[in-house]
Every structure is written in C-alpha cells, then in structure tokens.
Short mmCIF file of C-alpha atoms in Angstrom, two decimals:
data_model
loop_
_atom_site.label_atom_id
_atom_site.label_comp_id
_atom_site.label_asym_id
_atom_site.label_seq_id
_atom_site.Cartn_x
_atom_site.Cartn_y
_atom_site.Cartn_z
CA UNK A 8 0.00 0.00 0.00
CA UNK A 9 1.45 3.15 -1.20
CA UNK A 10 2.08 5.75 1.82
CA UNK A 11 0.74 9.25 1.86
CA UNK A 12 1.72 12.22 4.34
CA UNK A 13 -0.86 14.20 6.19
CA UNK A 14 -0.70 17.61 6.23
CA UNK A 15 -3.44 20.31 7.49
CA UNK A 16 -3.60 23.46 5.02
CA UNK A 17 -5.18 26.33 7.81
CA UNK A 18 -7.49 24.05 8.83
CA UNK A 19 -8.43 21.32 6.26
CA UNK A 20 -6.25 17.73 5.90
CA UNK A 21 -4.43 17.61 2.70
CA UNK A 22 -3.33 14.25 1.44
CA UNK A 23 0.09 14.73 -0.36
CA UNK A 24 1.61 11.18 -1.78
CA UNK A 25 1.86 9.16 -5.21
CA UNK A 26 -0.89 7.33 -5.07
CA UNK A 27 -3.09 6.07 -8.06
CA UNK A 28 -6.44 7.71 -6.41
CA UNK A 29 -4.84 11.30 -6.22
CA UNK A 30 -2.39 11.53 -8.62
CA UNK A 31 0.30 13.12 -6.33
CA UNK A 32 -2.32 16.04 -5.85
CA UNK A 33 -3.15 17.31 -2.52
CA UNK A 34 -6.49 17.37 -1.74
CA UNK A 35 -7.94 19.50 0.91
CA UNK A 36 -10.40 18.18 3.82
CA UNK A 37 -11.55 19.52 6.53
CA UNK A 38 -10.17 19.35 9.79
CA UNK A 39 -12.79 17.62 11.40
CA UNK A 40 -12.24 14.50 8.67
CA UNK A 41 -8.47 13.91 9.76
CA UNK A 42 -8.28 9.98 8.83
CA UNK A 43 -8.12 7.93 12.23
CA UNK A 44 -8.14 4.06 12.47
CA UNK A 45 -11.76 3.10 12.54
CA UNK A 46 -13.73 -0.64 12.74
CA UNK A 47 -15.83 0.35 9.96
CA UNK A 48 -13.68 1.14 7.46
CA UNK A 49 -11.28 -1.07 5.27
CA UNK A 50 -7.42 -1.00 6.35
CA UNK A 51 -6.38 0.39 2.54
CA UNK A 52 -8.31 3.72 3.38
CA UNK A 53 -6.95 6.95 4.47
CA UNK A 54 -7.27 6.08 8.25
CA UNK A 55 -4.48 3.41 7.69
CA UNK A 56 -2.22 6.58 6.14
CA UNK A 57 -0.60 8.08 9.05
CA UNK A 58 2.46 7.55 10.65
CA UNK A 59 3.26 4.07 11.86
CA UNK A 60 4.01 5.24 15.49
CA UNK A 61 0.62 7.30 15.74
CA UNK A 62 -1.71 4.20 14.22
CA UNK A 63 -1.98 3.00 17.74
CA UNK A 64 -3.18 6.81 19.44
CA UNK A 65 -6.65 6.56 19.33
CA UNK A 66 -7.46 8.90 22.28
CA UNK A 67 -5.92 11.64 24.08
CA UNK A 68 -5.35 9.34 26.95
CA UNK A 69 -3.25 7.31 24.61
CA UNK A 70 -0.65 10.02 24.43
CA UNK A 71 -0.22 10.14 28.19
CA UNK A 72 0.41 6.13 28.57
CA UNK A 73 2.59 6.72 25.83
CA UNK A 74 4.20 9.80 27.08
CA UNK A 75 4.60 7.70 30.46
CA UNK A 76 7.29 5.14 29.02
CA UNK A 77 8.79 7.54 26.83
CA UNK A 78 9.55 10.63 29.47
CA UNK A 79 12.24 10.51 32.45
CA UNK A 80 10.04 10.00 35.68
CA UNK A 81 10.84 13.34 36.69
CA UNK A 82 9.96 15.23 33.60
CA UNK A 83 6.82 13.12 33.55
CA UNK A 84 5.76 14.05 36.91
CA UNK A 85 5.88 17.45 36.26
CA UNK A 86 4.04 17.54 33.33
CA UNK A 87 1.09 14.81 34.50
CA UNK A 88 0.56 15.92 38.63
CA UNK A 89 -1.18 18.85 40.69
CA UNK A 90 -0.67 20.03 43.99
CA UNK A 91 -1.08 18.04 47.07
CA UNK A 92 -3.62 15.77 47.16
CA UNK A 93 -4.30 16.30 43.31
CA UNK A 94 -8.03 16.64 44.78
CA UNK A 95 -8.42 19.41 42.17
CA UNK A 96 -6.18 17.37 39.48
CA UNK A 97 -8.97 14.28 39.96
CA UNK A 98 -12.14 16.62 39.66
CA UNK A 99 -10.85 18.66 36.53
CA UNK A 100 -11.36 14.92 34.89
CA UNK A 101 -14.36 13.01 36.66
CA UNK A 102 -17.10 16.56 37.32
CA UNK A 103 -17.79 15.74 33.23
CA UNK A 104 -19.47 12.57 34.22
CA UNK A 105 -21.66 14.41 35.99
CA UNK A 106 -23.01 15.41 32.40
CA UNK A 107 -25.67 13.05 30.02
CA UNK A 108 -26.68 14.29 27.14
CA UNK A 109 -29.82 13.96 24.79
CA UNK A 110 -29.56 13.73 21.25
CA UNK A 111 -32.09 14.27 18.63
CA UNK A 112 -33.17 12.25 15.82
CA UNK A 113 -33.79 12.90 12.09
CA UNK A 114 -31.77 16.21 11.75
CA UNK A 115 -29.10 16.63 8.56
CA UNK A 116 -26.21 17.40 10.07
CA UNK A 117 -24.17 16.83 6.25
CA UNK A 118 -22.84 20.12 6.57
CA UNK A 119 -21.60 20.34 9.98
CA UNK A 120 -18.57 22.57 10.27
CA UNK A 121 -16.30 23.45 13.20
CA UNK A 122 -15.59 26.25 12.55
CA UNK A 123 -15.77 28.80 15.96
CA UNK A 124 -15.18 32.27 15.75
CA UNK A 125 -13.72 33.85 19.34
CA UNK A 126 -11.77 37.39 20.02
CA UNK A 127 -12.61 38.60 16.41
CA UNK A 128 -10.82 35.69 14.84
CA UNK A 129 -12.38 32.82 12.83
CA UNK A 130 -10.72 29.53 13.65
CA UNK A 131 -11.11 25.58 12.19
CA UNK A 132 -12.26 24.51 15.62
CA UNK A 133 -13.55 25.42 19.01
CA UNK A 134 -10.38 24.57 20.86
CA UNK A 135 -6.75 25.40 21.09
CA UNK A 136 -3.51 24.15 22.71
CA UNK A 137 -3.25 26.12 26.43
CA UNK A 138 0.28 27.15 27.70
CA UNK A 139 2.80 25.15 29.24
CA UNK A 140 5.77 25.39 30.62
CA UNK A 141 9.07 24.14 29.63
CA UNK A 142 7.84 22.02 26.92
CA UNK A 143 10.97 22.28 25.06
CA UNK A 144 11.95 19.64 27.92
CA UNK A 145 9.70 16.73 26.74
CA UNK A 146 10.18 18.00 23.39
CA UNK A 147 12.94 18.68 20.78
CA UNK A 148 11.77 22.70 20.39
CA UNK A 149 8.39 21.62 22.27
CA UNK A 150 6.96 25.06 21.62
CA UNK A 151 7.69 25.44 18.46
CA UNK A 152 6.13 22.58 17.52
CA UNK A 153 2.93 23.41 18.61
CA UNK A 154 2.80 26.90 17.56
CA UNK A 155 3.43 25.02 13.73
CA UNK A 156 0.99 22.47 14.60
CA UNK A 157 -1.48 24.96 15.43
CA UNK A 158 -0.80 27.23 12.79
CA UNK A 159 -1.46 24.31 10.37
CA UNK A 160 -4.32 24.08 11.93
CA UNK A 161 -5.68 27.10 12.30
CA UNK A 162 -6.40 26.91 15.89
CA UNK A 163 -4.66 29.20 18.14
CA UNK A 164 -1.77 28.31 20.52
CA UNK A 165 -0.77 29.80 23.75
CA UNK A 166 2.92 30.17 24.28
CA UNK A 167 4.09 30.01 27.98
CA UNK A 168 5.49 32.64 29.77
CA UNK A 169 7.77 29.91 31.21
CA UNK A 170 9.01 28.53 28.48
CA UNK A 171 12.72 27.55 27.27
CA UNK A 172 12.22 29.29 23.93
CA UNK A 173 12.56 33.41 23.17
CA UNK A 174 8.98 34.40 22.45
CA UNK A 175 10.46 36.20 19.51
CA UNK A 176 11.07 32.67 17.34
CA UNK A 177 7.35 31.57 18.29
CA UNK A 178 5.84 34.91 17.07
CA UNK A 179 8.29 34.64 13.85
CA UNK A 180 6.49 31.09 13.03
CA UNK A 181 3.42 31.56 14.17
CA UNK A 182 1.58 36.12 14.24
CA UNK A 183 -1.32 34.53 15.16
CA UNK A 184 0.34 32.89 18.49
CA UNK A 185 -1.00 34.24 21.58
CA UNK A 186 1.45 35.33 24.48
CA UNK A 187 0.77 34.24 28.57
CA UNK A 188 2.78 36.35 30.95
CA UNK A 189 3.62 35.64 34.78
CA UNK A 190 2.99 39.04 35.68
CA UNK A 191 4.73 40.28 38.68
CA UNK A 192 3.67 42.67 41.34
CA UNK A 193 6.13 45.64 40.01
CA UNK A 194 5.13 48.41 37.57
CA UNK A 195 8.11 48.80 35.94
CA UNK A 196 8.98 45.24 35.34
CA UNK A 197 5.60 45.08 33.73
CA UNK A 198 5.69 47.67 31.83
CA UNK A 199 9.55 46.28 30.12
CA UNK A 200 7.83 42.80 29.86
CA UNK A 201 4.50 44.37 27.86
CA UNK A 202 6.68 46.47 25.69
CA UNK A 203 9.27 43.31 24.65
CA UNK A 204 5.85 40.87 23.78
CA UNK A 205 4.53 43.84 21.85
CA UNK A 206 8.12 44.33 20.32
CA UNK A 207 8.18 40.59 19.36
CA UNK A 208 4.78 40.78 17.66
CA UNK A 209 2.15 39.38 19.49
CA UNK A 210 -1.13 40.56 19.44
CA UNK A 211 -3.07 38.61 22.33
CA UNK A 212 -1.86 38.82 25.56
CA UNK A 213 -3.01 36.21 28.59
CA UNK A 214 -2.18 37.84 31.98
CA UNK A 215 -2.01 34.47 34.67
CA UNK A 216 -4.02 35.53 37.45
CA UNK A 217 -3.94 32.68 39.82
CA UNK A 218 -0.26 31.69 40.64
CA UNK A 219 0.73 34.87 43.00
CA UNK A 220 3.02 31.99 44.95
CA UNK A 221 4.49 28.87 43.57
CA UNK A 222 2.22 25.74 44.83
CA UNK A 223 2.79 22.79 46.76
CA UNK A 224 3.86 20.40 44.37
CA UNK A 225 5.02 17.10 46.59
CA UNK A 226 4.76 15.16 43.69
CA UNK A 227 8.02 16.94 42.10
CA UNK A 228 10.08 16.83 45.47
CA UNK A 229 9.65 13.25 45.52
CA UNK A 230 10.18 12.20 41.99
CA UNK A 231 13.02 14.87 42.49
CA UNK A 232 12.09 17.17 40.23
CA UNK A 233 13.12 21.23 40.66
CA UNK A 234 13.78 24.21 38.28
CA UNK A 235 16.54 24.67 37.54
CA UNK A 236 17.15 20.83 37.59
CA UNK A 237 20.18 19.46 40.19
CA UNK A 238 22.54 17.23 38.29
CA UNK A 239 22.94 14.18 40.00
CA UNK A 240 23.65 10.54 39.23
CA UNK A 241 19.85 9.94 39.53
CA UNK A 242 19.07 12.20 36.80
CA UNK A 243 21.73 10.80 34.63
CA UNK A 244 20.19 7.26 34.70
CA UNK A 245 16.89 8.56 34.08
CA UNK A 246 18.38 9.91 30.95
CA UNK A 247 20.46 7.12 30.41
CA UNK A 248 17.70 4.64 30.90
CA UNK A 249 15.32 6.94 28.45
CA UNK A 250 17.59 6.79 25.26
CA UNK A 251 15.07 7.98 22.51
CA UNK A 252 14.32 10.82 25.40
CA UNK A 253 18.23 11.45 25.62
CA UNK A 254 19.00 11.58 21.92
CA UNK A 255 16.33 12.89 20.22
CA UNK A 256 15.20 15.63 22.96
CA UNK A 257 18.35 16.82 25.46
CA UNK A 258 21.05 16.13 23.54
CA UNK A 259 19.56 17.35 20.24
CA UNK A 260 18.69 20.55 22.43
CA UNK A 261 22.42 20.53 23.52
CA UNK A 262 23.90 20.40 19.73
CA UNK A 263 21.58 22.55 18.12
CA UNK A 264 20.36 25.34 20.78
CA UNK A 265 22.93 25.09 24.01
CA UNK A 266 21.77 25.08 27.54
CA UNK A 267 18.60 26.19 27.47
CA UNK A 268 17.19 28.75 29.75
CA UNK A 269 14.09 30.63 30.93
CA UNK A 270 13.81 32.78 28.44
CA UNK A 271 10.45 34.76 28.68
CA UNK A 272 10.11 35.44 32.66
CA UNK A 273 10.98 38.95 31.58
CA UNK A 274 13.54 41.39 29.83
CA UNK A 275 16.13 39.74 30.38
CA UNK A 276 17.42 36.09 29.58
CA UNK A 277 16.09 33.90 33.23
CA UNK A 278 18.21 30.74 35.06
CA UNK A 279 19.02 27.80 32.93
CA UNK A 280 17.00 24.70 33.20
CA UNK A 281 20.03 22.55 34.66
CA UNK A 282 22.06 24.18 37.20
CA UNK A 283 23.12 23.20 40.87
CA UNK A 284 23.09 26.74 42.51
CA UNK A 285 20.97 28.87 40.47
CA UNK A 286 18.09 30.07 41.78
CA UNK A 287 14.63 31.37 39.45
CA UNK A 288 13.27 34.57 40.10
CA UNK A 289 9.68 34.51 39.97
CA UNK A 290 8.95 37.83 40.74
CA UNK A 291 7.09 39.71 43.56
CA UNK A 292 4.05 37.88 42.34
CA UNK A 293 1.77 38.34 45.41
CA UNK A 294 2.07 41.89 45.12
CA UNK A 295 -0.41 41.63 41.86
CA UNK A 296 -3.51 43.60 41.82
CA UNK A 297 -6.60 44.76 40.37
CA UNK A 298 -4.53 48.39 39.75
CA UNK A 299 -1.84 46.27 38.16
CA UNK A 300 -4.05 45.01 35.43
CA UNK A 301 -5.50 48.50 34.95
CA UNK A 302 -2.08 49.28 34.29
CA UNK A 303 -1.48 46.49 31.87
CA UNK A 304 -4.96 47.67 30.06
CA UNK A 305 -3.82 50.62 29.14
CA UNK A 306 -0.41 50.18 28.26
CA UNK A 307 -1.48 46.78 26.02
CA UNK A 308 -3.06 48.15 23.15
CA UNK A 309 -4.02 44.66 21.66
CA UNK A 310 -6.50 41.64 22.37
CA UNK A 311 -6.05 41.15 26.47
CA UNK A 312 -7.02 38.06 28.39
CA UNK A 313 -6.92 37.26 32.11
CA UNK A 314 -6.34 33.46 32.78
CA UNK A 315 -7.07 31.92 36.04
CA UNK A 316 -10.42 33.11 37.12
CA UNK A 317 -12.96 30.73 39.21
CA UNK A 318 -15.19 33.74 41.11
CA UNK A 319 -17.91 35.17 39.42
CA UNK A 320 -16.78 38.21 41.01
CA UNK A 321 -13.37 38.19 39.69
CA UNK A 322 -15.22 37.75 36.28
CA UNK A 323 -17.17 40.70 36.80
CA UNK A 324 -14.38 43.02 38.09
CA UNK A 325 -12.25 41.83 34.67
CA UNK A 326 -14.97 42.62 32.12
CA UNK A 327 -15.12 46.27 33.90
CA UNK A 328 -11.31 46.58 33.58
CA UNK A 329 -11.82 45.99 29.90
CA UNK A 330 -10.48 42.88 29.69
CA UNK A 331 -11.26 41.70 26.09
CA UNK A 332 -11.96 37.80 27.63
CA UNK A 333 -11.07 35.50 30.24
CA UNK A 334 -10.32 32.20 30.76
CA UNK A 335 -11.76 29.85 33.35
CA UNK A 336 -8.80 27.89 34.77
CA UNK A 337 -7.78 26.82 38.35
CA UNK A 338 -3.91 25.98 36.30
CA UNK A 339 -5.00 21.76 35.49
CA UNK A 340 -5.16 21.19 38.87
CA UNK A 341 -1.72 22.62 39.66
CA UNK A 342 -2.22 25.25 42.51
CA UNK A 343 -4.76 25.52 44.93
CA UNK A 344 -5.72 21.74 45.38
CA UNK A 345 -9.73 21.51 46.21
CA UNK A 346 -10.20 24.48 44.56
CA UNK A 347 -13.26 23.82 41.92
CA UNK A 348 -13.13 22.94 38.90
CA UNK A 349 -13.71 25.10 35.92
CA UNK A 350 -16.14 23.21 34.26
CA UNK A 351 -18.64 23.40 37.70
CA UNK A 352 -18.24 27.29 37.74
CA UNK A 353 -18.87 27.64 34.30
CA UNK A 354 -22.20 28.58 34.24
CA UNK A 355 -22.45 31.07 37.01
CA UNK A 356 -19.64 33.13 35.22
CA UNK A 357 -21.49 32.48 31.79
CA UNK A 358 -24.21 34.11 33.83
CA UNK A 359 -22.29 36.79 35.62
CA UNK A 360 -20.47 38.59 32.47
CA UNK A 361 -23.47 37.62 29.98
CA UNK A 362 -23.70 35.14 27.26
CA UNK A 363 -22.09 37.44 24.42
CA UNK A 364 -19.06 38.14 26.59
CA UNK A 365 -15.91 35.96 25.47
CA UNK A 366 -15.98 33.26 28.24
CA UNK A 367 -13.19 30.82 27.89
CA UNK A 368 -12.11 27.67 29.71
CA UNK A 369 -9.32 25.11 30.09
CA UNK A 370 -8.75 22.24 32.90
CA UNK A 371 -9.12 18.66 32.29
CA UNK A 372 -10.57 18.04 28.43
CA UNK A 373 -9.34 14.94 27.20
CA UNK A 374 -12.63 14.42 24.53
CA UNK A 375 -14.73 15.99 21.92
CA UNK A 376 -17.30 15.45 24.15
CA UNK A 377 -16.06 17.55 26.82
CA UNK A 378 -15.25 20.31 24.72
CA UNK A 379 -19.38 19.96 23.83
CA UNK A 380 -20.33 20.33 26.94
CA UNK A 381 -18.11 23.01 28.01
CA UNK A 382 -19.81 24.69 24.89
CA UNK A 383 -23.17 23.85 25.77
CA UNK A 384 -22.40 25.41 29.40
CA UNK A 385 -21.78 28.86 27.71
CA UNK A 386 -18.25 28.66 27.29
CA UNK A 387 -17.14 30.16 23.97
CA UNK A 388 -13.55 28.15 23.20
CA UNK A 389 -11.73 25.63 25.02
CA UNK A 390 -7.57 24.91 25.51
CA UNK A 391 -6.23 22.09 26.07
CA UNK A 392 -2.83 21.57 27.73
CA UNK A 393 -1.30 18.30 28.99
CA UNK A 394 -2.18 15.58 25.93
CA UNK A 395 -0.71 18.43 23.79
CA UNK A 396 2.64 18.03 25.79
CA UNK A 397 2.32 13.98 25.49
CA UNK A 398 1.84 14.40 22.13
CA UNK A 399 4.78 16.58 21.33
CA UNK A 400 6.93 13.77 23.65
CA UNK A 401 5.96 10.78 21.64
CA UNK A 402 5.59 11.73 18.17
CA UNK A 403 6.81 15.59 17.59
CA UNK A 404 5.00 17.95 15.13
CA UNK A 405 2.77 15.18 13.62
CA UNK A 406 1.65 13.77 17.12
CA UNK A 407 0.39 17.05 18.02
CA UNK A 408 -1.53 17.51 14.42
CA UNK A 409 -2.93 13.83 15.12
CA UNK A 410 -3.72 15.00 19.07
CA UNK A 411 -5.78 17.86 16.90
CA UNK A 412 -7.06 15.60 14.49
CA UNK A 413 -8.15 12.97 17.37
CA UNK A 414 -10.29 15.91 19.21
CA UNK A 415 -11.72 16.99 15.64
CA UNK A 416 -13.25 14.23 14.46
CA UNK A 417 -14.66 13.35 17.75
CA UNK A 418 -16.51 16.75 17.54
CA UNK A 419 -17.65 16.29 14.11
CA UNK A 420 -18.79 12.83 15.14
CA UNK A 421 -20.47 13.91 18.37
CA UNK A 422 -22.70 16.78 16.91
CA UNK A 423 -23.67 14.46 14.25
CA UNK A 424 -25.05 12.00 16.92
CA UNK A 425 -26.45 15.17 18.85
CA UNK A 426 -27.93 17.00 16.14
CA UNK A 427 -26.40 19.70 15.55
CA UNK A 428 -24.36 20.78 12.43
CA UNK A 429 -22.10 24.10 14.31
CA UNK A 430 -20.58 24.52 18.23
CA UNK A 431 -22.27 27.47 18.86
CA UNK A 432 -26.03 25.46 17.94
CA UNK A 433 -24.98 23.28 20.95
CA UNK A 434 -26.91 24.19 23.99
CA UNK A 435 -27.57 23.22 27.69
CA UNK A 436 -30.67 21.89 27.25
CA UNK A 437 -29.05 19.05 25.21
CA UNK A 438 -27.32 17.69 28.51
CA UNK A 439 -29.29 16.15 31.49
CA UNK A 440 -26.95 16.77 35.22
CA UNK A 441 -27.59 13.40 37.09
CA UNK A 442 -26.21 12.74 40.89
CA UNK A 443 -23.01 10.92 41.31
CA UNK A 444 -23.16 8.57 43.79
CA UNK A 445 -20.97 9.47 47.14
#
C-alpha cells in the first residue's frame, strides 16, 4: 500500500503522496475528517495513512500512557501531577461525568462545520492548545512545535510565559500565536515585559491571574524534580535509561540550541534549566492587583485576556477593567488543590459577564465530548494543555496535528449524533446533570 503524508492546510487535511487515487495532488479536507483508524472502514483507506508510530493513538489518553514510558520520571511528573492531594487534578477529569446528554433524531447534520469564531478571529475549531511550561523539555523545540501544529491548523496556541524558547522565534512562526505572561507585582517590570511581547509581535496577551506563589507540588520533590534541575547521578540514569528521550530531545537541544534557559520570565534572559546553585526569580508575584491590570490595560493596546479566574466576582471586576476575555482555569489542577473545577463554575460566570461576553475555559478536556459540553455550558472556546505536551513527547509535530485531528473528528462525530451541524447550535438543554453517587 502506497504511503501518503498528512498535512493540514489552515485548517483542512491535505493528502500529499503518489498514489493512483490522487495523482500526487493534494487534496484538501476539513479538519474535522483527519483519517483515524476506525472498525468500519477497510485497512487500505486513508485512516491506515498516518504515521506508523501514531496508528496506535486513538485517544488523548493514549498520548499520556505513551508519554509515560517515553519521558524521564521526573519530567513526567511534572508535566502529568497537581498540587497536594491532586483533589483538584482528579475533579478537573471526573465533574464531566456528571453530564448526560440527549440527542435528537432525524436532523441533517451533512454540513456540519467546526468552525468557531472567538476574540474577532475565525478559527477551524472550538479549541486550542493552552500554555505550558518548559515544553521544550519533553520535546525537541516543544513550543515550536505546537505553535506550527497549530498554525497548520488554524487553531490558536498559547505560548508560555515559562518557556525555554525566546517568544520572539514563536511569534516569527506563528503572528497569530497568543502570548501568557507571569505578571509580577512591580510596575516597571511590567511595563519592560508588555513592551518586549509587543516588540516581538504578538497581538493577544493572557495575563495568569492565579499563581501569585508557587504551589505545593510534593509530587516533584519526591520524583526529584526542581527548576533549575540538580545534576545528579539519579538524573543521569533517568536519561540514560530513556535513550530515545536522551538523543532525540536533550542532547539534540544541547547540539543545536545550548543550555537552554528561561527565556520569557521577563527582559532579560532567566536561570538555565540545569544548574546546581541557580536560583529562578519569579517575581514579587503576590504583590499583583486589580490596579496592576489597569495598568497592563492601558499600556497593552491589543487583544487582552486574564487566565485563572474561578469567582464570578473576579469575572465581573475583569470585564469592567476591559479585559477583552477571560479564561476559566484553576492551572489543570496545579495550585490551589480543592479548589473547583472550571467546568462546575462555568455557568455562574457564563451568567455573571453575559452570554455574548468571550468566556473561555481550560482544565481537564481529554474528549470531543467535553469540549461539547463546556460549549453547551456557555463557554465560547476551550484549551487544552497536557495531551498536547504527550503528544509533542511521543511523536513531535505530527503527534500534536494527530492530538488535533483525534479531538476533531470526535466533535464532528459527536454533533452528528447530537444534532447539531455548528458549536455554537450546541446548547444546555441538550445535557441532562444526574447525581453521582458518594
């Protein structure tokens, strides 16, 4: 069977190959009809065309079993845990079951489409990739490969303020790229970090609103995890023991790029990711306050979103400091554990701000059905963070375009068996709220 390669052209699947049905042409899908394995269709279709390693991902959850045996335990654990008790980690996941849904019957959904328009941007689909830190550590230029991956797309991507990559390369690959910033509690480091993002060229800016200190994160101290990383002989054999890891991620990194470094905390270039004395500097953080983002209002002059907010209150208070949107977040679980999940606020901010008010959300997606009811909840675009980092681990550029392509068709497939043919027809009297059992 002759092999073709998959490639999204802003949004639609192309198939590019030398095959007798196309000719060597490239034909252009749509996103939602990215070719995954299926049982009811013969193994010399499309679905069989993508890459060998990726024939097996047929979930989101995949990636992260995947990303599991592929990742030094350390590296994993930072990526996959919360704080503490991960009470907030577990509820991000299991408060969807909490959701049933009713379909309808007889409706022509032929035409579905998901395409979502959000911030005065039309995009290919309702969700994006959130930010994340350091993902140039699970990933040869982790970032970079997602911005691409999302450009291809056309669905946005959210570069990290605590990334290992200058913000100016991700901007250079990707204008549309949006920008988060840990903002500390000083005006005049604010005002140096607003004016290098708007230097770089970004024009949407995510201010992090919920990480004034660093959380309790027992998970990294015992799978001895820090930033900067201490060399040690047990870090060496988790390299040493994760070879594809070591080769084709660190010491690729190494060659090419040199010891990377926190590169976006501010002005200036931040620690280095391996070091056995240097401290980061996050910033007087807890200083940050309601006059602080009044201050970044009206020096930003583009698209501005606050990340991190749970209170209806807080929602409020943003919309009347002209924030163009926010996004619903507690950080995946990651800082206060027990506090609620985004998904069970949703709809009292929804109702706070009003319906036509951007209300976004990330926290615990791993399906297309999630992102439905999220939708159906009043939430007008989704992120998704952690299966975009697995994907990047295991497979590169084209596991993150198949992580997009997984979450795609499920969407197209779901509204079909709802009865609806766009996101935004998708409403909450479609879904049925049953008790979980204690």
């Amino acid at each position: 069977m002759d092999q073709q390669r998959i490639t999204f052209i802003r949004g639609s699947v192309a198939y590019d190959g030398r095959n007798k049905n196309n000719c060597g042409m490239a034909h252009p899908m749509r996103l939602q009809d990215y070719p995954l394995a299926s049982h009811t269709v013969p193994h010399a279709s499309a679905s069989y065309r993508i890459p060998r390693r990726l024939k097996h991902i047929l979930s989101l959850d995949d990636f992260e079993t995947a990303a599991r045996r592929f990742l030094p335990k350390p590296i994993f654990a930072y990526v996959s845990g919360g704080a503490e008790n991960e009470r907030s980690l577990r509820a991000n996941l299991s408060d969807f079951d909490r959701y049933e849904w009713l379909g309808r019957a007889f409706t022509d959904t032929s035409q579905r489409s998901l395409d979502t328009s959000v911030l005065g941007h039309r995009y290919a689909a309702p969700f994006g990739i959130a930010p994340m830190g350091i993902s140039a550590l699970t990933a040869f230029e982790g970032d970079l490969i997602q911005t691409r991956a999302a450009a291809e797309a056309n669905i946005p991507a959210i570069m990290s303020g605590s990334s290992l990559m200058p913000m100016e390369k991700i901007v250079q690959a990707n204008p549309d790229a949006w920008f988060q910033a840990y903002v500390p509690g000083e005006e005049q480091k604010i005002v140096a970090l607003l004016e290098r993002v708007h230097r770089a060229g970004f024009k949407t800016l995510v201010v992090t609103a919920d990480v004034p200190v660093s959380a309790n994160r027992e998970n990294l101290i015992r799978a001895r995890f820090s930033t900067p990383l201490k060399p040690d002989l047990r870090l060496a054999w988790e390299g040493f023991t994760h070879p594809r890891w070591l080769m084709g991620t660190a010491l690729r990194t190494l060659v090419r790029h040199g010891m990377p470094h926190f590169e976006n905390s501010g002005v200036k270039r931040g620690a280095p990711i391996v070091s056995a004395n240097v401290m980061r500097d996050f910033g007087a953080r807890d200083h940050l306050n309601w006059g602080h983002l009044k201050l970044i209002r009206e020096r930003w002059t583009g698209t501005l979103v606050v990340k991190g907010i749970l209170d209806p209150l807080d929602a409020q208070k943003a919309k009347q400091a002209g924030v163009d949107g926010i996004i619903v977040s507690n950080h995946g679980g990651r800082q206060l554990d027990g506090s609620v999940s985004p998904i069970s606020v949703l709809p009292e901010i929804v109702q706070a701000v009003g319906d036509l008010y951007p209300v976004m959300i990330d926290s615990g997606f791993r399906r297309g059905t999630d992102i439905l009811v999220a939708l159906a909840l009043g939430a007008k675009f989704v992120f998704v963070g952690r299966p975009m980092n697995y994907a990047g681990a295991v497979a590169g550029q084209p596991g993150i375009k198949h992580a997009i392509g997984i979450l795609a068709t499920e969407l197209s497939r779901n509204m079909a068996l709802l009865g609806i043919s766009r996101p935004a027809e998708v409403s909450a009297d479609r879904l049925r709220v049953r008790r979980l059992q204690d």
